Coordinates of C-alpha atoms and ligand atoms in Angstrom, one line a residue:
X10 CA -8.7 -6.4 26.2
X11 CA -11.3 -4.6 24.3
X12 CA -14.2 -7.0 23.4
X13 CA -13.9 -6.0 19.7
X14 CA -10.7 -7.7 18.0
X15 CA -10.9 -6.8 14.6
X16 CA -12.3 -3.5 12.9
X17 CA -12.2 -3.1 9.2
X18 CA -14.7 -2.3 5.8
X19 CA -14.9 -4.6 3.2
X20 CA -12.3 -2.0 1.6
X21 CA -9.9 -1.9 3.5
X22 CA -6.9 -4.0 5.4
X23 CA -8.5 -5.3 9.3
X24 CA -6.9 -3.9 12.5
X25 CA -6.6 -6.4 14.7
X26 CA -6.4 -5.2 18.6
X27 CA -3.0 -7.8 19.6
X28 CA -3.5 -6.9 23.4
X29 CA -4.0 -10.6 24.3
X30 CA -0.9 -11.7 22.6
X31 CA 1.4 -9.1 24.1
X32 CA 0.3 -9.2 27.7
X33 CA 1.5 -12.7 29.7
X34 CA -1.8 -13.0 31.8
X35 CA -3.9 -13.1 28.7
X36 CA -6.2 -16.1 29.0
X37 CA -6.2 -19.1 26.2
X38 CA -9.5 -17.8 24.4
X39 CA -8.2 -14.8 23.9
X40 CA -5.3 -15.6 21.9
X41 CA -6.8 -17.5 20.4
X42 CA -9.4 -14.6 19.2
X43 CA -6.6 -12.5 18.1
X44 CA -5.0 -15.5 15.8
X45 CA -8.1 -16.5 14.2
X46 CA -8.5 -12.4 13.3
X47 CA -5.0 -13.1 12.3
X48 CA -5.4 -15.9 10.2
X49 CA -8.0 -14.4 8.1
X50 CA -6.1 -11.2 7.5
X51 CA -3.0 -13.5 6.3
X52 CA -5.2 -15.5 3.8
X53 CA -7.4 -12.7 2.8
X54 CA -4.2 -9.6 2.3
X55 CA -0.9 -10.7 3.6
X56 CA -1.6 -6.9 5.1
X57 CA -3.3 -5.8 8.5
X58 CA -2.6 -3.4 11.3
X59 CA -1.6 -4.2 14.5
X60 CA -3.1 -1.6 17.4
X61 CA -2.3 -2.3 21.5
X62 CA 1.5 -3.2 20.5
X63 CA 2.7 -1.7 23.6
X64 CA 5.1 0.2 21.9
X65 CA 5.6 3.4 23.9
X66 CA 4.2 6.6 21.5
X67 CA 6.8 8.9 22.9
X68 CA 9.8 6.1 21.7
X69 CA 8.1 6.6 18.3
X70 CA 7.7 9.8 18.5
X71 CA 11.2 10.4 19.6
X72 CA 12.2 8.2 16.4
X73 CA 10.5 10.6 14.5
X74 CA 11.9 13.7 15.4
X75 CA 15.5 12.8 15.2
X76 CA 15.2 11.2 11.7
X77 CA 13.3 14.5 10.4
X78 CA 16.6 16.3 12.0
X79 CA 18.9 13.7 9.7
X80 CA 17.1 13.9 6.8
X81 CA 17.2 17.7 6.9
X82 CA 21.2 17.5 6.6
X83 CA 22.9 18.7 3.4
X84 CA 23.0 15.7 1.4
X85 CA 27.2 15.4 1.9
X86 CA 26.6 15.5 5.4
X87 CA 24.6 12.5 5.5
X88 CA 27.0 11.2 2.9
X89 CA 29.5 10.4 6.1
X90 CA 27.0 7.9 7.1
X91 CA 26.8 6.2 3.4
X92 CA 26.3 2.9 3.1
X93 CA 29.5 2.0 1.3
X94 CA 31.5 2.6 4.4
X95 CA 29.5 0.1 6.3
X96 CA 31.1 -2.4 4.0
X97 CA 29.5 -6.2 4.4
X98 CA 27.0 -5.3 6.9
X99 CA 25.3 -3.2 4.7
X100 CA 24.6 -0.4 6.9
X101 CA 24.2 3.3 6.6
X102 CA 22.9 5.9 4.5
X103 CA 21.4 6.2 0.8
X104 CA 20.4 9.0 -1.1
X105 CA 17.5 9.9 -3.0
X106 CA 17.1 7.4 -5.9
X107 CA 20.0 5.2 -4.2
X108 CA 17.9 2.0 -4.3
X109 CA 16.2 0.1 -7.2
X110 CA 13.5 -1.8 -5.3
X111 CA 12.2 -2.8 -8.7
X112 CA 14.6 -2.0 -11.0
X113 CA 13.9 1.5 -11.5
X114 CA 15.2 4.5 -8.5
X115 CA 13.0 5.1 -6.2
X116 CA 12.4 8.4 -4.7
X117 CA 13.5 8.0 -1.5
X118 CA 16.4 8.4 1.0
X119 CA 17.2 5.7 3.7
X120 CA 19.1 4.9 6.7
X121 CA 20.0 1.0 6.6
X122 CA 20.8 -0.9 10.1
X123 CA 20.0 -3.9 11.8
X124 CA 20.4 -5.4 15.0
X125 CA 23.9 -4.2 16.9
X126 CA 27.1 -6.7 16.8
X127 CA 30.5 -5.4 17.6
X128 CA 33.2 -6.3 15.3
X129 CA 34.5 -9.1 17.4
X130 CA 31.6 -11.0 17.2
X131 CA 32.1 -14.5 15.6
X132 CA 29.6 -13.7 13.0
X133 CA 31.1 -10.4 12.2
X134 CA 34.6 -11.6 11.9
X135 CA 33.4 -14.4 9.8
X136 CA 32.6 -11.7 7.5
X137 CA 29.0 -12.9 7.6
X138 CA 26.6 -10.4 5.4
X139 CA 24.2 -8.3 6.7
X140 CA 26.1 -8.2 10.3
X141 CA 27.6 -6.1 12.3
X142 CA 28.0 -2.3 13.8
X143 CA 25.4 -0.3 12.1
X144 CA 26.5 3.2 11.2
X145 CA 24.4 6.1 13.6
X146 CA 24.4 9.2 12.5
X147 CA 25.8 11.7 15.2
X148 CA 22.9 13.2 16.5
X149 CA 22.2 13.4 20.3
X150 CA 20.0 10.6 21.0
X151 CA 19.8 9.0 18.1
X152 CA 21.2 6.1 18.7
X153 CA 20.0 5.0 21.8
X154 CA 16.1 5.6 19.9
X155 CA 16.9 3.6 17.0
X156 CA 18.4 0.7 19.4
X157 CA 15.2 1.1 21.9
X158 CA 12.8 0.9 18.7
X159 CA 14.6 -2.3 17.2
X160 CA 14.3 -4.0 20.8
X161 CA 10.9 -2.8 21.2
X162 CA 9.5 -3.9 18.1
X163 CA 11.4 -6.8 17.4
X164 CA 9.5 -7.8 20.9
X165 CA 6.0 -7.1 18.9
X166 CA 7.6 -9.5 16.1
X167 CA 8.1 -12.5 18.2
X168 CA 4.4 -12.2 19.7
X169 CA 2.7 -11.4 16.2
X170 CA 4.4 -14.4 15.0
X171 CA 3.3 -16.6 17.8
X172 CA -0.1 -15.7 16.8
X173 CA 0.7 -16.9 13.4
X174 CA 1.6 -20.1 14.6
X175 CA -1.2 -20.2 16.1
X176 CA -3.2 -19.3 13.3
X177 CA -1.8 -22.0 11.6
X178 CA -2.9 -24.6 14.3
X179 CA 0.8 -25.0 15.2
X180 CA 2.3 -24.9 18.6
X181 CA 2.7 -21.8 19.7
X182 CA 6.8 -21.3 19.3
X183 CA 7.1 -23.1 15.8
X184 CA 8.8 -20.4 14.6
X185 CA 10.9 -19.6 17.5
X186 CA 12.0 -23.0 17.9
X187 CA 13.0 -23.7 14.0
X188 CA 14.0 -20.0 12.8
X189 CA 13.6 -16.6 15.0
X190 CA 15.2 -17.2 18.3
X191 CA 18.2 -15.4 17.2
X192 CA 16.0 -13.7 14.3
X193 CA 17.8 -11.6 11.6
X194 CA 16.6 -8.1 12.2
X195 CA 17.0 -5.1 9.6
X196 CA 15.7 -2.0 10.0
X197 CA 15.1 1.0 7.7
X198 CA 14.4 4.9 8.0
X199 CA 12.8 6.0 5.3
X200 CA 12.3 10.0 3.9
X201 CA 10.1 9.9 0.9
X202 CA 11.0 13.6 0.2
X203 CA 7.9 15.5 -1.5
X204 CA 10.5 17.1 -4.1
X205 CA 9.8 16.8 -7.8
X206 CA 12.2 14.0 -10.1
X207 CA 14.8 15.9 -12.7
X208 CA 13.9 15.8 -16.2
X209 CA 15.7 12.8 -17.5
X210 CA 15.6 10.8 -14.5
X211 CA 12.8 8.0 -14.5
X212 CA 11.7 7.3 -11.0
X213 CA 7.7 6.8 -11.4
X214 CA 7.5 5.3 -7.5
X215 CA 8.4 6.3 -3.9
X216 CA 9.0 2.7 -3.8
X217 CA 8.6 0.2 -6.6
X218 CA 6.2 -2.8 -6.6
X219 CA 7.7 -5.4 -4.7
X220 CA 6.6 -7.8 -2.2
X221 CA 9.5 -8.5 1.5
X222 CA 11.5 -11.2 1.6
X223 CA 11.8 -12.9 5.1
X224 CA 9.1 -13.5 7.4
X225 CA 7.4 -10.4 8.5
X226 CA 7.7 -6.8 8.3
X227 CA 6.4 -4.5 10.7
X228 CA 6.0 -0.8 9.8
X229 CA 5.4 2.3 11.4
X230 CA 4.6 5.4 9.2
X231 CA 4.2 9.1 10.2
X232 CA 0.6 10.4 8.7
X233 CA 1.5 11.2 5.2
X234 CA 0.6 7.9 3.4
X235 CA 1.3 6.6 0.0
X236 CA 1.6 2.8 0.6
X237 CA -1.0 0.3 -1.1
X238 CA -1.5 -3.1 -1.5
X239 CA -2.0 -5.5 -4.4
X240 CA -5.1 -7.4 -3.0
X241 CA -7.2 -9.7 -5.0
X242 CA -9.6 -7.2 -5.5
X243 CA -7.5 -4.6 -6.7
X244 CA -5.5 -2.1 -5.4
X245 CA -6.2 -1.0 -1.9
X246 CA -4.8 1.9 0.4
X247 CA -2.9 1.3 3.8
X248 CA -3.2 5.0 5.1
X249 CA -1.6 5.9 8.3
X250 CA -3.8 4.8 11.4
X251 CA -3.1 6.8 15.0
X252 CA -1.7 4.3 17.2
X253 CA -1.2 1.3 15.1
X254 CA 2.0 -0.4 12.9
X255 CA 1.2 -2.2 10.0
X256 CA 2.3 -6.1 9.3
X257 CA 2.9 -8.2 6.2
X258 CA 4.3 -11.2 5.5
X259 CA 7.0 -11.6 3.9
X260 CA 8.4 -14.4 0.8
X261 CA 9.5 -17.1 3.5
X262 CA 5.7 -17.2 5.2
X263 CA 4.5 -18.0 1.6
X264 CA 6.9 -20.5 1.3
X265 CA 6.5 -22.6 4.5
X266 CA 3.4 -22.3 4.6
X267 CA 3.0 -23.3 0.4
X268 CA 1.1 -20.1 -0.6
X269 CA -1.8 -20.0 1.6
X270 CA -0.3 -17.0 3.6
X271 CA 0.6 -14.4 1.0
X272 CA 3.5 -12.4 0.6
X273 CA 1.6 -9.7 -1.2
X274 CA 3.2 -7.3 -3.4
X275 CA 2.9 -3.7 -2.5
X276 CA 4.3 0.4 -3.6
X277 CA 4.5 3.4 -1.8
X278 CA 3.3 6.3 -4.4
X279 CA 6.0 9.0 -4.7
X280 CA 4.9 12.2 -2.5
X281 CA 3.5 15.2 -3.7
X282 CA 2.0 16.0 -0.6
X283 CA 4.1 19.6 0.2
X284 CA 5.7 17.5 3.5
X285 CA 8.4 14.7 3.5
X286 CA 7.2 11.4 4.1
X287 CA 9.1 9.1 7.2
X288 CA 8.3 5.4 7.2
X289 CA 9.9 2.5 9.5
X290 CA 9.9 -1.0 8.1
X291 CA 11.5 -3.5 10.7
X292 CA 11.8 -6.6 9.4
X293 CA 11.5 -9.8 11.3
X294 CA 13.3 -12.6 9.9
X295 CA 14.4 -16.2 9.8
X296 CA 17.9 -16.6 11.3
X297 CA 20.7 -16.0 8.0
X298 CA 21.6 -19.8 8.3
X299 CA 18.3 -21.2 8.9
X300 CA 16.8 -23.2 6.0
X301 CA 13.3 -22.6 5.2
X302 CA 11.2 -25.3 5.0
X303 CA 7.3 -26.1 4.3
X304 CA 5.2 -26.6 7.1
X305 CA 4.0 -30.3 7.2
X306 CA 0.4 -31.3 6.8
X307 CA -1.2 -27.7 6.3
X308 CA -4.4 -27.9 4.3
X309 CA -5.3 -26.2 1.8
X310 CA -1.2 -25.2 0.8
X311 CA -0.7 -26.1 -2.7
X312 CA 2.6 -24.3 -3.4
X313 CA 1.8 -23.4 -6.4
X314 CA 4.5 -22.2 -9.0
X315 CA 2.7 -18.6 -9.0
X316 CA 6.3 -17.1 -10.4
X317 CA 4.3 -15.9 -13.9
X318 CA 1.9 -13.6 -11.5
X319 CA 5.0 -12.6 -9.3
X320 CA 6.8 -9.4 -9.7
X321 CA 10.0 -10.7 -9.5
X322 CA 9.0 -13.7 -11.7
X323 CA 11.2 -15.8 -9.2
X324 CA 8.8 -19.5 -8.0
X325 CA 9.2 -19.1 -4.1
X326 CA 8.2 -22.5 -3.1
X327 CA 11.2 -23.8 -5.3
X328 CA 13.8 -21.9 -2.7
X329 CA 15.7 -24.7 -0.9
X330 CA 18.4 -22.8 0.9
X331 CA 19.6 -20.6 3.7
X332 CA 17.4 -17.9 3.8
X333 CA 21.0 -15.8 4.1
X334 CA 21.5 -16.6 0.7
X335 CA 17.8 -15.3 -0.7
X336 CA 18.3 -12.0 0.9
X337 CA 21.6 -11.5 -0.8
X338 CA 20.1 -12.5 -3.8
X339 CA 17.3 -9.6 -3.6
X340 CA 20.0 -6.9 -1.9
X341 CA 22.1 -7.3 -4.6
X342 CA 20.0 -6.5 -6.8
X343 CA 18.1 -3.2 -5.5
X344 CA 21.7 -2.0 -4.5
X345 CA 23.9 -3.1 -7.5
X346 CA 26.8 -0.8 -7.3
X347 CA 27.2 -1.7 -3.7
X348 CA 26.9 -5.3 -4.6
X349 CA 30.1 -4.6 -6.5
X350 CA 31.9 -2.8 -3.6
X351 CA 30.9 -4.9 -0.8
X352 CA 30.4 -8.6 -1.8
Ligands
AKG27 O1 7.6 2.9 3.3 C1 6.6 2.2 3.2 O2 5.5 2.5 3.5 C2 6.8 0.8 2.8 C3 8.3 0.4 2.5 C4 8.4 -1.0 2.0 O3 7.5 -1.6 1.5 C5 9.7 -1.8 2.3 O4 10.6 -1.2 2.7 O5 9.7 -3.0 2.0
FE2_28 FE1 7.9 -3.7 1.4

């Protein structure tokens, strides 16, 4: 544990050292340093970094190297992988312009999965969305990296959420207990490729403005950059950072906790940079039946119908349901064709 916790410039998002959270033998004080850094960054951004994941670099970097190796395929070799073959799981490839995170293409390619069911798991024959065998591209290793990452970081999730709760003053496996011991995991490869847009075709972003939709998203991104963030004070830069992910929270958080943990809308510029961009949003989420609820007796929560600011224009603290049913709702939408196919 390094005595510093939290480094950051007015300007820019904190990095918070999570050491204490990962590691079992961490004392009381300590966790509770890394959640109060925590707190601050959720009420302040929505955004920080996390450094001393324990994440193995050489996993990551392994990652890295086999997804460059996809994305350099011939698009109609990829196009075995695409994601209308994955049917209702909603799994496997899309190409360049293939998703309309806010209603307009955006330049980027993407490998959809999610954590691994076989198709005779109850959920899977229940047809349940967003479940089931993801679609791996065949390239030697590949699959055994993505399934190593998922495990790896979905591990980070369930610590960097305890923190949260603790944050929050709540016992330290609120979440766990209510919605993310069997969380719903997606994961996403990325490939912003640096490749100029057709005449005719109006994609102005890598990714749209948007903000996530579950609980938290954890992100690793190779040292290109292009994300920023819609802080109070303006737009603000989350370049890469050796060593470190990068967390938000995601629609849910706002709504439990009525608003005073931000889900904070944020783009990714399209690349111009002369090398393709690879990002790696895992997103750690409430469990597709669970129905998300406000956290009792938080102060200062006012849940707020902020839907006229919102992107989306939607009132989250008015969502009642599973939380199943508000990730359709936003899938749907940013793939509609699929939506058509599939559900
Ligand atoms: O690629 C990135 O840096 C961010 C992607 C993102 O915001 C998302 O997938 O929700
Ligand atoms: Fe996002």
């Amino acid at each position: 544990m390094t005595t510093e916790i939290v480094s950051s410039s007015a300007a820019s998002l904190p990095v918070i050292d999570i050491a204490a959270l990962v590691h079992p033998d961490a004392d009381d004080a300590a966790r509770a340093a890394v959640a109060h850094a925590m707190g601050s960054a959720c009420r302040e951004h929505g955004f920080f970094y996390i450094r001393h994941h324990g994440v193995p670099q050489d996993l990551i970097d392994r990652l890295h190297a086999l997804s460059q190796a996809f994305f350099s395929w011939p698009e109609e070799s990829k196009m075995q992988w695409r994601m209308a073959l994955g049917g209702r799981a909603w799994r496997g490839y899309f190409k360049v312009g293939g998703e309309l995170t806010s209603g307009l293409p955006d330049w980027k390619e993407g490998l959809y999965l999610g954590t691994e069911l076989p198709a005779t798991h109850p959920l899977v024959q229940a047809g349940t969305p967003v479940h089931g065998p993801n679609l791996f591209p065949e390239l030697e290793g590949y699959r055994e990296a993505i399934l190593q990452y998922m495990e790896a970081v979905t591990q980070v999730g369930h610590r960097v959420m305890e923190g949260i709760a603790l944050s929050l003053g709540l016992p330290v496996s609120y979440f766990s207990q209510r919605y993310t011991a069997d969380p719903l995991v997606l994961f996403r490869i990325f490939n912003y490729p640096s490749m100029d847009v057709p005449a005719g075709v109006d994609a102005p972003w890598g990714v749209g403005e948007h903000t996530d939709y579950g609980l938290l998203t954890i992100l690793y991104q190779d040292r290109i950059g292009g994300l920023s963030v819609h802080t109070p004070s303006g737009w603000v830069d989350a370049p890469p950072l050796p060593g470190t992910f990068v967390c938000n929270i995601g629609d849910m958080l706002d709504r439990m906790t009525g608003g005073l943990y931000k889900s904070t809308p944020h783009r990714v510029r399209r690349n111009t940079s002369g090398t393709d961009r690879l990002s790696f949003p895992l997103f750690f989420d409430p469990n597709f039946e669970a129905r998300v609820r406000r956290i009792e007796g938080l102060a200062g929560a006012p849940a707020r119908d902020d839907s006229s600011e919102r992107w989306d224009k939607a009132n989250v603290h008015a969502f009642n349901g599973r939380y199943g049913d508000y990730l359709l709702a936003k899938v749907s939408k940013v793939f509609p064709e699929l939506k058509d196919e599939v559900l």
